[in-house]
Amino acid sequence: MKIVVLHGQMHRGSTYHLVHQVLDHLTGEGKEKTVQEFFMPRDAPAPCVGCYRCFLNGEETCPHEAKVQPLVHAIREADLIVLDSPCYVGGMTGQLKTVLDHLAYLWMSHRPEQAMFNKVGLVVSTTAGVGAGKVTKALASNLFFWGVPRIYKLPLVVAAMNWAMVKPAMKEKMARKAKRVAKRIDKQLGRAKPGFKTRMMFRIMRLNQKSNEWNPLDKAHWEDKGWLGRIRPW
C-alpha cells in the first residue's frame, strides 16, 4: 500500500498529528505500507504564472516542471492520496494552493490520469475556531476533478493554537475519529470504483472533448485513451 501526503504546512501541529493518527491505523490488509510525505512550502513549486503551457504544450513545458513532476509521480503511484491543511483565514494554506494550481491539467476537463479512477483520497483540516469544513470541501473538490472516486473528509475544530494546547479529551476524540476513518479507507483500498457523480462528470467532459477545437493536446489525450469511444478508465 503506497500513501502520498501533501502537507499544506511545515510545522507539525494538530492537522499533521490527525493525519498520522489515521495513517497509524491503516492496515492495508497485511500489505507493506509506505508513506511519502511532502511539506509545503519546502517541496512546493513557485506560484503558477498562468502561462497555459501545461494545457497547450504539455506539462513538461511548465517553467516549474522540475518541482511539479516529482509530486505528480508520487500521486500517480499512490493508492491513497492525502491532502491536509490547517485553516488559514477560512481556507487552505497558500502554500498548498500553489501546488494544486499547477495540477489543473490533471482535471477531468483536461487530461486526467487513468490511474486516478481507482484511488482513495483523504482530506484533513483542523482549526482553532471555524473553517475546517470549508478547507476539506475545497481539497476534496480537487481530488474529485482528478477522478478520485472515494474521498473521505476529516475536518475538526480543536480549539487550540498548537498541538501542545490541545486538551486530552480532544486528543481522544481525534484518535477515535481517525480510527473510524482509517477503517473505512481500508475497506476501499484496491476496490474503489467511480460512482454516479464521477461517471456523470466524466460523461460531460467527454462530450466537451468531442467538440474541443481549442486544445488539440487535450483532445488527443482522450482519443489516445479511447475515451471518446466505448473505453472508460475504470
XYZ file of C-alpha atoms in Angstrom:
234
model
C 0.000 0.000 0.000
C 1.519 3.289 -1.144
C 0.448 6.532 0.501
C 1.361 10.064 -0.523
C 0.722 13.006 1.787
C 0.805 16.634 0.692
C 1.040 18.708 3.858
C -0.032 22.309 3.470
C 2.355 23.400 6.191
C 5.846 22.811 7.570
C 5.031 22.729 11.281
C 3.790 19.523 12.871
C 0.652 20.738 14.562
C -2.867 19.433 15.059
C -3.515 18.751 11.365
C -0.257 16.828 10.986
C -0.964 14.726 14.075
C -4.531 13.959 12.993
C -3.243 12.733 9.624
C -0.712 10.475 11.289
C -3.323 9.067 13.628
C -5.204 7.912 10.532
C -2.070 6.531 8.903
C -1.137 4.611 12.061
C -4.495 2.815 11.994
C -4.340 1.824 8.324
C -3.554 -1.851 7.943
C -3.587 -2.342 4.180
C -4.814 -5.878 4.873
C -1.339 -7.108 5.675
C 0.354 -5.332 2.762
C 3.542 -3.395 3.277
C 2.756 0.250 3.965
C 4.959 3.003 2.565
C 4.338 6.697 3.164
C 5.848 9.512 1.118
C 5.352 12.971 2.578
C 5.781 16.407 1.037
C 5.803 19.564 3.138
C 4.839 22.988 1.818
C 6.436 25.388 1.063
C 9.676 23.354 1.174
C 8.538 20.950 -1.553
C 6.230 23.330 -3.384
C 6.939 24.795 -6.825
C 6.960 28.523 -7.377
C 3.472 30.027 -7.848
C 1.733 29.265 -11.135
C 2.149 32.147 -13.577
C -0.888 31.286 -15.702
C 1.130 30.720 -18.869
C -1.163 27.899 -20.128
C 1.856 25.864 -21.221
C 0.714 22.748 -19.326
C -2.650 22.917 -21.083
C -1.460 23.746 -24.585
C 2.068 22.339 -24.892
C 2.264 19.643 -22.220
C 3.041 19.555 -18.509
C 6.746 19.039 -19.220
C 6.886 22.607 -20.601
C 5.788 24.166 -17.304
C 8.531 26.567 -16.103
C 8.318 24.863 -12.705
C 8.227 21.298 -14.061
C 11.247 20.185 -12.003
C 9.305 20.771 -8.785
C 5.856 19.790 -10.047
C 6.504 16.413 -11.642
C 8.003 14.656 -8.572
C 4.704 15.438 -6.836
C 2.701 14.156 -9.808
C 4.760 10.957 -9.950
C 4.144 10.270 -6.251
C 0.421 10.940 -6.655
C 0.251 8.664 -9.701
C 1.921 5.782 -7.835
C -0.090 6.088 -4.616
C -3.088 4.004 -3.594
C -4.132 6.665 -1.080
C -3.753 10.412 -1.646
C -3.854 12.607 1.452
C -4.198 16.378 1.240
C -4.082 18.276 4.519
C -4.044 21.884 5.586
C -4.809 23.848 8.714
C -7.444 26.525 8.182
C -5.909 29.923 7.460
C -8.420 32.813 7.232
C -11.193 30.489 6.105
C -9.255 28.474 3.545
C -6.331 26.184 2.834
C -2.778 27.480 3.123
C -1.460 29.446 0.172
C 1.472 27.027 0.003
C -0.799 24.065 -0.774
C -2.942 26.097 -3.146
C 0.245 26.853 -5.102
C 0.710 23.110 -5.666
C -2.895 22.469 -6.668
C -2.821 25.382 -9.137
C -0.082 23.558 -11.032
C -2.148 20.369 -11.262
C -5.142 21.824 -13.100
C -4.134 19.963 -16.252
C -4.978 16.700 -14.433
C -8.620 17.684 -14.063
C -11.238 15.722 -15.992
C -11.799 18.810 -18.114
C -8.271 18.408 -19.493
C -6.024 15.312 -19.248
C -6.983 13.111 -16.298
C -4.766 10.148 -15.395
C -6.431 6.764 -15.797
C -4.907 5.569 -12.522
C -6.826 8.228 -10.579
C -10.137 6.485 -11.138
C -9.395 3.663 -8.687
C -7.645 5.580 -5.907
C -8.844 6.664 -2.483
C -8.492 10.197 -1.171
C -8.413 11.694 2.308
C -8.632 15.414 3.079
C -7.903 16.704 6.566
C -8.080 20.096 8.235
C -8.103 21.392 11.797
C -8.881 24.841 13.060
C -8.889 26.683 16.348
C -12.284 28.182 15.523
C -14.108 27.850 12.197
C -13.429 26.970 8.575
C -12.077 23.411 8.642
C -15.111 22.147 6.733
C -14.569 24.751 4.034
C -10.961 23.642 3.660
C -11.786 19.948 3.318
C -14.535 20.758 0.815
C -12.067 22.644 -1.389
C -9.434 19.922 -1.137
C -11.995 17.213 -1.898
C -13.105 19.149 -4.979
C -9.593 18.895 -6.421
C -9.485 15.144 -5.830
C -12.921 14.726 -7.387
C -11.931 16.563 -10.565
C -8.787 14.426 -10.774
C -11.180 11.460 -10.953
C -10.581 10.010 -7.463
C -13.772 8.007 -6.763
C -13.703 7.651 -2.958
C -12.861 10.705 -0.871
C -13.064 10.930 2.916
C -13.232 14.266 4.733
C -11.912 14.838 8.222
C -12.459 18.433 9.435
C -12.134 19.156 13.140
C -12.318 22.134 15.486
C -9.593 21.609 18.092
C -9.967 24.941 19.942
C -6.202 25.295 20.299
C -3.368 27.187 18.622
C -0.929 24.260 18.591
C -0.684 20.560 19.380
C 0.598 21.114 22.905
C -2.501 23.166 23.735
C -4.996 20.561 22.521
C -6.846 19.202 25.548
C -6.578 15.471 26.367
C -10.312 14.955 25.770
C -9.978 16.469 22.298
C -6.970 14.294 21.506
C -9.019 11.248 22.447
C -11.823 12.453 20.175
C -9.325 12.915 17.350
C -7.990 9.401 17.874
C -11.500 7.924 17.705
C -12.360 9.793 14.520
C -9.035 8.833 12.950
C -9.614 5.166 13.717
C -13.101 5.221 12.170
C -11.901 6.919 9.004
C -8.934 4.542 8.686
C -11.288 1.573 8.896
C -13.418 2.965 6.077
C -10.366 3.687 3.932
C -9.020 0.157 4.448
C -12.248 -1.257 3.038
C -11.940 0.805 -0.149
C -8.237 0.464 -0.954
C -7.901 -1.565 -4.126
C -11.679 -1.724 -4.547
C -12.716 1.875 -5.182
C -14.784 2.461 -8.298
C -16.399 5.643 -9.607
C -19.945 6.327 -8.530
C -22.711 8.153 -10.353
C -21.336 11.670 -9.777
C -17.862 10.853 -11.135
C -19.244 8.932 -14.107
C -21.610 11.765 -14.959
C -18.847 14.371 -14.780
C -16.659 12.177 -16.979
C -19.508 11.902 -19.470
C -19.930 15.688 -19.579
C -16.202 16.203 -20.086
C -16.166 13.518 -22.765
C -18.843 15.409 -24.702
C -16.830 18.601 -24.298
C -13.734 16.906 -25.685
C -15.629 15.594 -28.686
C -16.323 19.173 -29.729
C -12.983 20.524 -28.485
C -11.385 22.775 -31.086
C -9.307 25.000 -28.814
C -6.889 22.460 -27.359
C -5.667 19.643 -29.648
C -3.431 18.250 -26.875
C -6.355 17.598 -24.541
C -8.447 16.035 -27.299
C -5.557 13.834 -28.443
C -5.180 12.570 -24.859
C -8.810 11.450 -24.789
C -8.578 9.936 -28.262
C -5.394 8.028 -27.427
C -7.064 6.554 -24.336
C -10.102 5.532 -26.381
C -12.338 7.537 -24.062
C -14.131 9.256 -26.924
C -15.306 5.796 -27.946
C -16.503 2.979 -25.706
C -13.460 2.644 -23.431
C -13.670 4.057 -19.906
C -10.865 4.493 -17.354
C -12.485 2.261 -14.731
